[in-house]
């Protein structure tokens, strides 16, 4: 007896029909989420995280170095040997044709089109883009040590999309300084904290480059120096601060900049999901793909080599080629 649900083959296209189908969905104002990755910025000269032919740095250093624990061991060494050689904020990279195309699409369909980027390069010059992994040129404060002794049970655990830990985010907010609680959403109850207050830059706010202390470090960063003589310090609590980038031992709930609850809502409402230049190795892409499988959401994948297999549960079209061209 033939299988009533045969497995679909991988579908690939150079552009053609797949692009027309996506254009039709956009014109019909279906809720479309673009998830962009490092492949989009290669044409702008930004070094990707993976891929030997693209001089990727993932396997080289980032997996074991881009963590809070590594930063805490020696913040100055972390900046001079890891961050500055790979993520200098020198404004030398400019948006390419791919960024500009997404900017145009976003402007034409502002109500139905949402963009989530995994990139920290700041090349998406689009209002309301979600920079899920942070942005070079901003900084955040972290505690001297992490306390994660509370239960892993979460608020609203049965929600359709789960990217961050709402309960842990709520507990952190209970420790915010009184003057910052005015920014806490109305549906969050603030009770008397059991722990000392935390620095406001640990959760709600990012530290701008012009706020970094001491002055000589701030000036060195502004001038794009290759090494520092001291680590950047928080202007509020004077602790060494890492960049505003999601590290591998952090969750999306670790800082408001990553907007994990907004990402959950955007993906929950999505009718079409489009991946652009991603290698599908991080949580946001894993969760988005699983949501697409569970709810029969069509997927488009613009990529050079990281193709997805279409199956009974996943309807995907692969559009092969450099992202700034396709």
Short mmCIF file of C-alpha atoms in Angstrom, two decimals:
data_model
loop_
_atom_site.label_atom_id
_atom_site.label_comp_id
_atom_site.label_asym_id
_atom_site.label_seq_id
_atom_site.Cartn_x
_atom_site.Cartn_y
_atom_site.Cartn_z
CA UNK A 1 0.00 0.00 0.00
CA UNK A 2 1.51 3.37 -0.94
CA UNK A 3 2.36 5.83 1.81
CA UNK A 4 -0.49 8.38 1.97
CA UNK A 5 1.97 10.98 3.30
CA UNK A 6 5.16 10.59 1.23
CA UNK A 7 8.17 12.55 2.37
CA UNK A 8 8.68 15.65 0.26
CA UNK A 9 11.98 16.18 -1.45
CA UNK A 10 14.27 19.13 -0.87
CA UNK A 11 13.09 21.99 -3.05
CA UNK A 12 15.60 24.49 -4.32
CA UNK A 13 15.43 27.45 -6.63
CA UNK A 14 17.78 30.05 -7.99
CA UNK A 15 15.02 32.64 -7.61
CA UNK A 16 12.02 32.13 -9.90
CA UNK A 17 8.78 30.68 -8.67
CA UNK A 18 9.66 30.67 -4.97
CA UNK A 19 10.35 34.41 -4.99
CA UNK A 20 7.05 35.02 -6.78
CA UNK A 21 5.17 33.06 -4.14
CA UNK A 22 6.81 35.06 -1.39
CA UNK A 23 6.05 38.33 -3.19
CA UNK A 24 2.40 37.27 -3.45
CA UNK A 25 2.26 36.58 0.29
CA UNK A 26 3.72 40.02 1.00
CA UNK A 27 1.23 41.73 -1.34
CA UNK A 28 -1.60 39.89 0.41
CA UNK A 29 -0.19 41.35 3.66
CA UNK A 30 0.24 37.99 5.32
CA UNK A 31 2.11 38.36 8.57
CA UNK A 32 5.68 37.68 7.49
CA UNK A 33 8.70 37.34 9.77
CA UNK A 34 12.21 37.69 8.35
CA UNK A 35 14.96 36.10 10.47
CA UNK A 36 18.37 37.27 9.25
CA UNK A 37 21.80 35.84 10.00
CA UNK A 38 25.49 36.43 9.38
CA UNK A 39 25.30 35.42 5.71
CA UNK A 40 23.39 38.61 4.95
CA UNK A 41 26.28 40.82 6.09
CA UNK A 42 29.15 38.96 4.37
CA UNK A 43 28.90 41.27 1.35
CA UNK A 44 29.36 44.21 3.74
CA UNK A 45 32.71 42.79 4.85
CA UNK A 46 31.46 41.42 8.17
CA UNK A 47 33.15 38.17 9.15
CA UNK A 48 30.62 35.36 9.62
CA UNK A 49 30.67 32.88 12.48
CA UNK A 50 30.81 29.74 10.36
CA UNK A 51 32.15 28.64 6.98
CA UNK A 52 35.74 28.09 5.97
CA UNK A 53 35.31 29.79 2.62
CA UNK A 54 33.95 32.88 4.36
CA UNK A 55 36.69 32.99 6.99
CA UNK A 56 34.26 32.00 9.73
CA UNK A 57 35.38 32.31 13.34
CA UNK A 58 32.83 30.05 15.07
CA UNK A 59 34.92 26.91 15.46
CA UNK A 60 38.04 28.97 16.01
CA UNK A 61 37.32 30.85 19.24
CA UNK A 62 33.78 32.06 19.80
CA UNK A 63 32.11 28.95 21.26
CA UNK A 64 34.31 28.76 24.36
CA UNK A 65 35.11 32.47 24.72
CA UNK A 66 31.81 34.31 24.25
CA UNK A 67 30.53 33.57 27.77
CA UNK A 68 30.04 35.44 31.01
CA UNK A 69 32.30 33.03 32.82
CA UNK A 70 35.16 33.66 30.38
CA UNK A 71 34.65 37.42 30.62
CA UNK A 72 34.70 37.40 34.43
CA UNK A 73 38.05 35.59 34.58
CA UNK A 74 39.88 38.53 33.00
CA UNK A 75 37.75 41.28 31.40
CA UNK A 76 40.72 43.17 29.97
CA UNK A 77 42.23 40.06 28.39
CA UNK A 78 38.76 39.13 27.04
CA UNK A 79 38.47 42.47 25.26
CA UNK A 80 42.02 42.58 23.91
CA UNK A 81 42.30 38.97 22.73
CA UNK A 82 38.72 38.16 21.75
CA UNK A 83 36.24 40.99 21.36
CA UNK A 84 38.23 43.83 19.82
CA UNK A 85 40.02 41.72 17.17
CA UNK A 86 36.69 40.32 15.97
CA UNK A 87 34.04 42.96 16.72
CA UNK A 88 35.60 46.40 16.49
CA UNK A 89 33.09 49.24 16.30
CA UNK A 90 34.83 51.26 13.59
CA UNK A 91 31.79 52.03 11.39
CA UNK A 92 33.62 50.68 8.34
CA UNK A 93 30.79 48.31 7.37
CA UNK A 94 27.82 49.62 5.42
CA UNK A 95 24.45 48.05 4.55
CA UNK A 96 24.48 46.06 1.30
CA UNK A 97 21.76 45.41 -1.28
CA UNK A 98 20.20 42.74 0.91
CA UNK A 99 19.80 45.10 3.86
CA UNK A 100 18.37 47.77 1.58
CA UNK A 101 15.89 45.32 0.04
CA UNK A 102 14.61 44.36 3.48
CA UNK A 103 14.39 48.02 4.43
CA UNK A 104 12.24 48.62 1.32
CA UNK A 105 9.99 45.66 2.09
CA UNK A 106 9.60 46.82 5.68
CA UNK A 107 8.62 50.32 4.55
CA UNK A 108 6.06 48.98 2.05
CA UNK A 109 4.46 46.57 4.53
CA UNK A 110 5.04 48.05 8.01
CA UNK A 111 2.03 46.34 9.61
CA UNK A 112 2.55 42.84 8.25
CA UNK A 113 6.34 42.59 8.01
CA UNK A 114 8.61 42.03 11.03
CA UNK A 115 12.40 41.59 11.06
CA UNK A 116 14.41 39.69 13.67
CA UNK A 117 18.16 39.70 13.22
CA UNK A 118 20.78 37.50 14.83
CA UNK A 119 23.48 39.96 13.73
CA UNK A 120 25.15 42.43 16.09
CA UNK A 121 26.55 44.67 13.34
CA UNK A 122 23.73 47.24 13.42
CA UNK A 123 23.39 47.23 9.61
CA UNK A 124 19.61 46.92 9.67
CA UNK A 125 18.71 50.61 9.59
CA UNK A 126 15.05 49.82 10.09
CA UNK A 127 12.77 51.11 12.86
CA UNK A 128 11.55 48.45 15.29
CA UNK A 129 13.89 45.67 14.11
CA UNK A 130 14.52 43.13 16.87
CA UNK A 131 18.27 42.72 17.40
CA UNK A 132 17.97 39.37 19.16
CA UNK A 133 21.69 38.93 19.84
CA UNK A 134 22.62 42.53 20.66
CA UNK A 135 24.52 45.33 18.94
CA UNK A 136 28.18 46.31 18.72
CA UNK A 137 28.76 49.72 20.30
CA UNK A 138 26.43 49.18 23.26
CA UNK A 139 27.29 47.62 26.63
CA UNK A 140 25.52 46.03 29.60
CA UNK A 141 26.24 45.34 33.22
CA UNK A 142 26.31 41.81 34.66
CA UNK A 143 26.47 40.71 38.31
CA UNK A 144 29.69 39.50 39.89
CA UNK A 145 28.22 36.00 39.86
CA UNK A 146 25.03 34.44 38.58
CA UNK A 147 22.43 33.11 40.98
CA UNK A 148 20.13 30.66 39.26
CA UNK A 149 18.96 28.60 42.20
CA UNK A 150 15.25 29.14 41.64
CA UNK A 151 13.11 26.48 40.01
CA UNK A 152 13.21 26.13 36.23
CA UNK A 153 9.41 26.25 36.13
CA UNK A 154 8.24 29.17 34.01
CA UNK A 155 5.21 31.44 33.82
CA UNK A 156 2.77 30.50 31.04
CA UNK A 157 4.73 27.38 30.16
CA UNK A 158 2.11 26.28 27.64
CA UNK A 159 2.49 29.36 25.43
CA UNK A 160 2.93 28.52 21.71
CA UNK A 161 6.44 29.99 21.37
CA UNK A 162 8.99 29.73 24.15
CA UNK A 163 12.24 31.68 23.73
CA UNK A 164 13.01 33.09 27.16
CA UNK A 165 12.23 32.48 30.81
CA UNK A 166 9.43 34.84 31.89
CA UNK A 167 9.59 33.86 35.55
CA UNK A 168 13.30 34.60 35.84
CA UNK A 169 12.79 37.90 34.04
CA UNK A 170 10.02 38.79 36.50
CA UNK A 171 12.19 37.93 39.52
CA UNK A 172 14.99 40.12 38.21
CA UNK A 173 12.56 43.01 37.76
CA UNK A 174 11.56 42.76 41.41
CA UNK A 175 15.11 43.82 42.28
CA UNK A 176 15.19 46.91 40.06
CA UNK A 177 15.82 50.32 41.65
CA UNK A 178 12.60 52.07 42.64
CA UNK A 179 13.06 54.86 40.09
CA UNK A 180 13.11 52.33 37.22
CA UNK A 181 9.96 50.40 38.14
CA UNK A 182 7.85 52.90 36.22
CA UNK A 183 8.94 51.05 33.05
CA UNK A 184 7.75 47.63 34.23
CA UNK A 185 4.63 46.41 32.34
CA UNK A 186 1.34 46.79 34.23
CA UNK A 187 0.66 43.05 34.28
CA UNK A 188 3.78 42.33 36.33
CA UNK A 189 3.34 42.43 40.10
CA UNK A 190 6.25 43.87 42.06
CA UNK A 191 6.60 42.38 45.51
CA UNK A 192 9.14 43.09 48.24
CA UNK A 193 12.51 41.76 46.97
CA UNK A 194 14.46 39.13 48.91
CA UNK A 195 17.77 40.14 47.33
CA UNK A 196 19.78 43.36 47.06
CA UNK A 197 18.88 45.84 44.36
CA UNK A 198 20.57 45.40 41.01
CA UNK A 199 22.14 47.86 38.61
CA UNK A 200 19.63 49.22 36.10
CA UNK A 201 21.99 48.33 33.24
CA UNK A 202 21.68 44.63 34.11
CA UNK A 203 18.16 44.37 32.74
CA UNK A 204 16.39 47.47 31.44
CA UNK A 205 18.95 49.79 29.88
CA UNK A 206 21.98 49.57 27.62
CA UNK A 207 25.13 51.58 28.25
CA UNK A 208 26.03 53.90 25.39
CA UNK A 209 29.65 54.27 24.38
CA UNK A 210 29.71 57.89 25.57
CA UNK A 211 28.70 56.70 29.06
CA UNK A 212 31.57 54.22 29.48
CA UNK A 213 34.07 54.88 32.27
CA UNK A 214 36.90 55.70 32.71
CA UNK A 215 37.41 58.46 30.16
CA UNK A 216 40.63 57.07 28.60
CA UNK A 217 38.92 53.72 27.93
CA UNK A 218 35.92 55.47 26.43
CA UNK A 219 38.19 57.47 24.14
CA UNK A 220 40.14 54.36 23.10
CA UNK A 221 36.89 52.60 22.14
CA UNK A 222 35.64 55.66 20.26
CA UNK A 223 38.89 55.82 18.29
CA UNK A 224 38.74 52.12 17.41
CA UNK A 225 41.94 51.19 19.25
CA UNK A 226 43.02 47.55 18.92
CA UNK A 227 43.85 47.16 22.62
CA UNK A 228 42.74 48.71 25.91
CA UNK A 229 44.77 49.48 29.02
CA UNK A 230 41.78 48.82 31.30
CA UNK A 231 38.34 47.25 30.87
CA UNK A 232 35.22 49.40 30.30
CA UNK A 233 33.35 50.11 33.53
CA UNK A 234 29.67 50.62 34.28
CA UNK A 235 28.82 54.32 34.89
CA UNK A 236 26.39 53.27 37.62
CA UNK A 237 28.10 50.54 39.67
CA UNK A 238 31.71 50.64 38.34
CA UNK A 239 31.85 46.92 37.48
CA UNK A 240 33.60 45.76 34.28
CA UNK A 241 30.99 45.55 31.53
CA UNK A 242 30.79 43.25 28.50
CA UNK A 243 29.29 44.38 25.18
CA UNK A 244 25.54 44.27 24.63
CA UNK A 245 25.74 40.85 22.99
CA UNK A 246 23.93 37.64 23.91
CA UNK A 247 26.61 35.35 25.31
CA UNK A 248 26.43 31.56 25.18
CA UNK A 249 25.71 31.13 28.88
CA UNK A 250 22.89 33.70 28.80
CA UNK A 251 19.22 33.38 27.86
CA UNK A 252 17.12 35.77 25.79
CA UNK A 253 15.49 36.86 29.04
CA UNK A 254 18.84 38.08 30.44
CA UNK A 255 18.32 41.65 29.17
CA UNK A 256 15.37 43.61 27.79
CA UNK A 257 17.38 44.64 24.73
CA UNK A 258 16.82 41.17 23.22
CA UNK A 259 13.01 41.59 23.38
CA UNK A 260 12.27 37.90 23.82
CA UNK A 261 8.57 38.38 24.63
CA UNK A 262 8.10 40.46 21.49
CA UNK A 263 9.87 37.76 19.44
CA UNK A 264 7.56 35.13 20.92
CA UNK A 265 4.49 37.17 19.95
CA UNK A 266 5.77 37.91 16.42
CA UNK A 267 6.50 34.24 15.74
CA UNK A 268 3.21 33.13 17.29
CA UNK A 269 1.31 35.37 14.85
CA UNK A 270 3.46 34.56 11.80
CA UNK A 271 1.80 33.28 8.61
CA UNK A 272 5.09 33.13 6.68
CA UNK A 273 8.67 32.75 8.00
CA UNK A 274 11.67 33.78 5.89
CA UNK A 275 15.26 32.92 6.82
CA UNK A 276 18.03 34.98 5.26
CA UNK A 277 21.67 33.89 5.56
CA UNK A 278 21.41 31.78 8.70
CA UNK A 279 23.09 28.47 9.48
CA UNK A 280 20.28 27.28 11.81
CA UNK A 281 22.56 26.71 14.81
CA UNK A 282 20.99 28.95 17.47
CA UNK A 283 17.82 28.93 19.54
CA UNK A 284 15.80 31.48 17.59
CA UNK A 285 16.01 29.48 14.36
CA UNK A 286 15.36 26.17 16.13
CA UNK A 287 12.25 27.51 17.85
CA UNK A 288 10.99 29.25 14.68
CA UNK A 289 11.35 26.07 12.61
CA UNK A 290 9.59 23.93 15.21
CA UNK A 291 6.74 26.45 15.37
CA UNK A 292 6.50 26.35 11.56
CA UNK A 293 6.29 22.53 11.67
CA UNK A 294 3.62 22.54 14.36
CA UNK A 295 1.41 25.09 12.62
CA UNK A 296 2.01 24.39 8.91
CA UNK A 297 3.60 27.78 8.31
CA UNK A 298 5.35 28.08 4.92
CA UNK A 299 9.10 28.72 5.16
CA UNK A 300 11.48 30.38 2.68
CA UNK A 301 15.22 29.99 3.08
CA UNK A 302 17.60 32.37 1.27
CA UNK A 303 21.03 30.81 1.65
CA UNK A 304 24.25 29.76 -0.05
CA UNK A 305 24.50 26.19 1.24
CA UNK A 306 22.53 25.67 4.47
CA UNK A 307 19.40 24.18 2.90
CA UNK A 308 16.37 22.77 4.67
CA UNK A 309 14.55 19.55 3.80
CA UNK A 310 10.86 19.86 3.05
CA UNK A 311 8.78 17.15 4.70
CA UNK A 312 5.25 16.24 5.70
CA UNK A 313 5.58 18.66 8.63
CA UNK A 314 7.68 21.38 6.99
CA UNK A 315 6.80 23.22 3.79
CA UNK A 316 10.05 24.94 2.78
CA UNK A 317 11.42 26.57 -0.35
CA UNK A 318 15.22 27.05 -0.59
CA UNK A 319 16.40 29.97 -2.71
CA UNK A 320 20.11 29.46 -3.30
CA UNK A 321 22.67 32.20 -3.84
CA UNK A 322 24.38 35.08 -2.06
CA UNK A 323 21.83 36.81 0.15
CA UNK A 324 22.61 40.32 -1.07
CA UNK A 325 21.76 39.16 -4.61
CA UNK A 326 18.83 36.77 -4.16
#
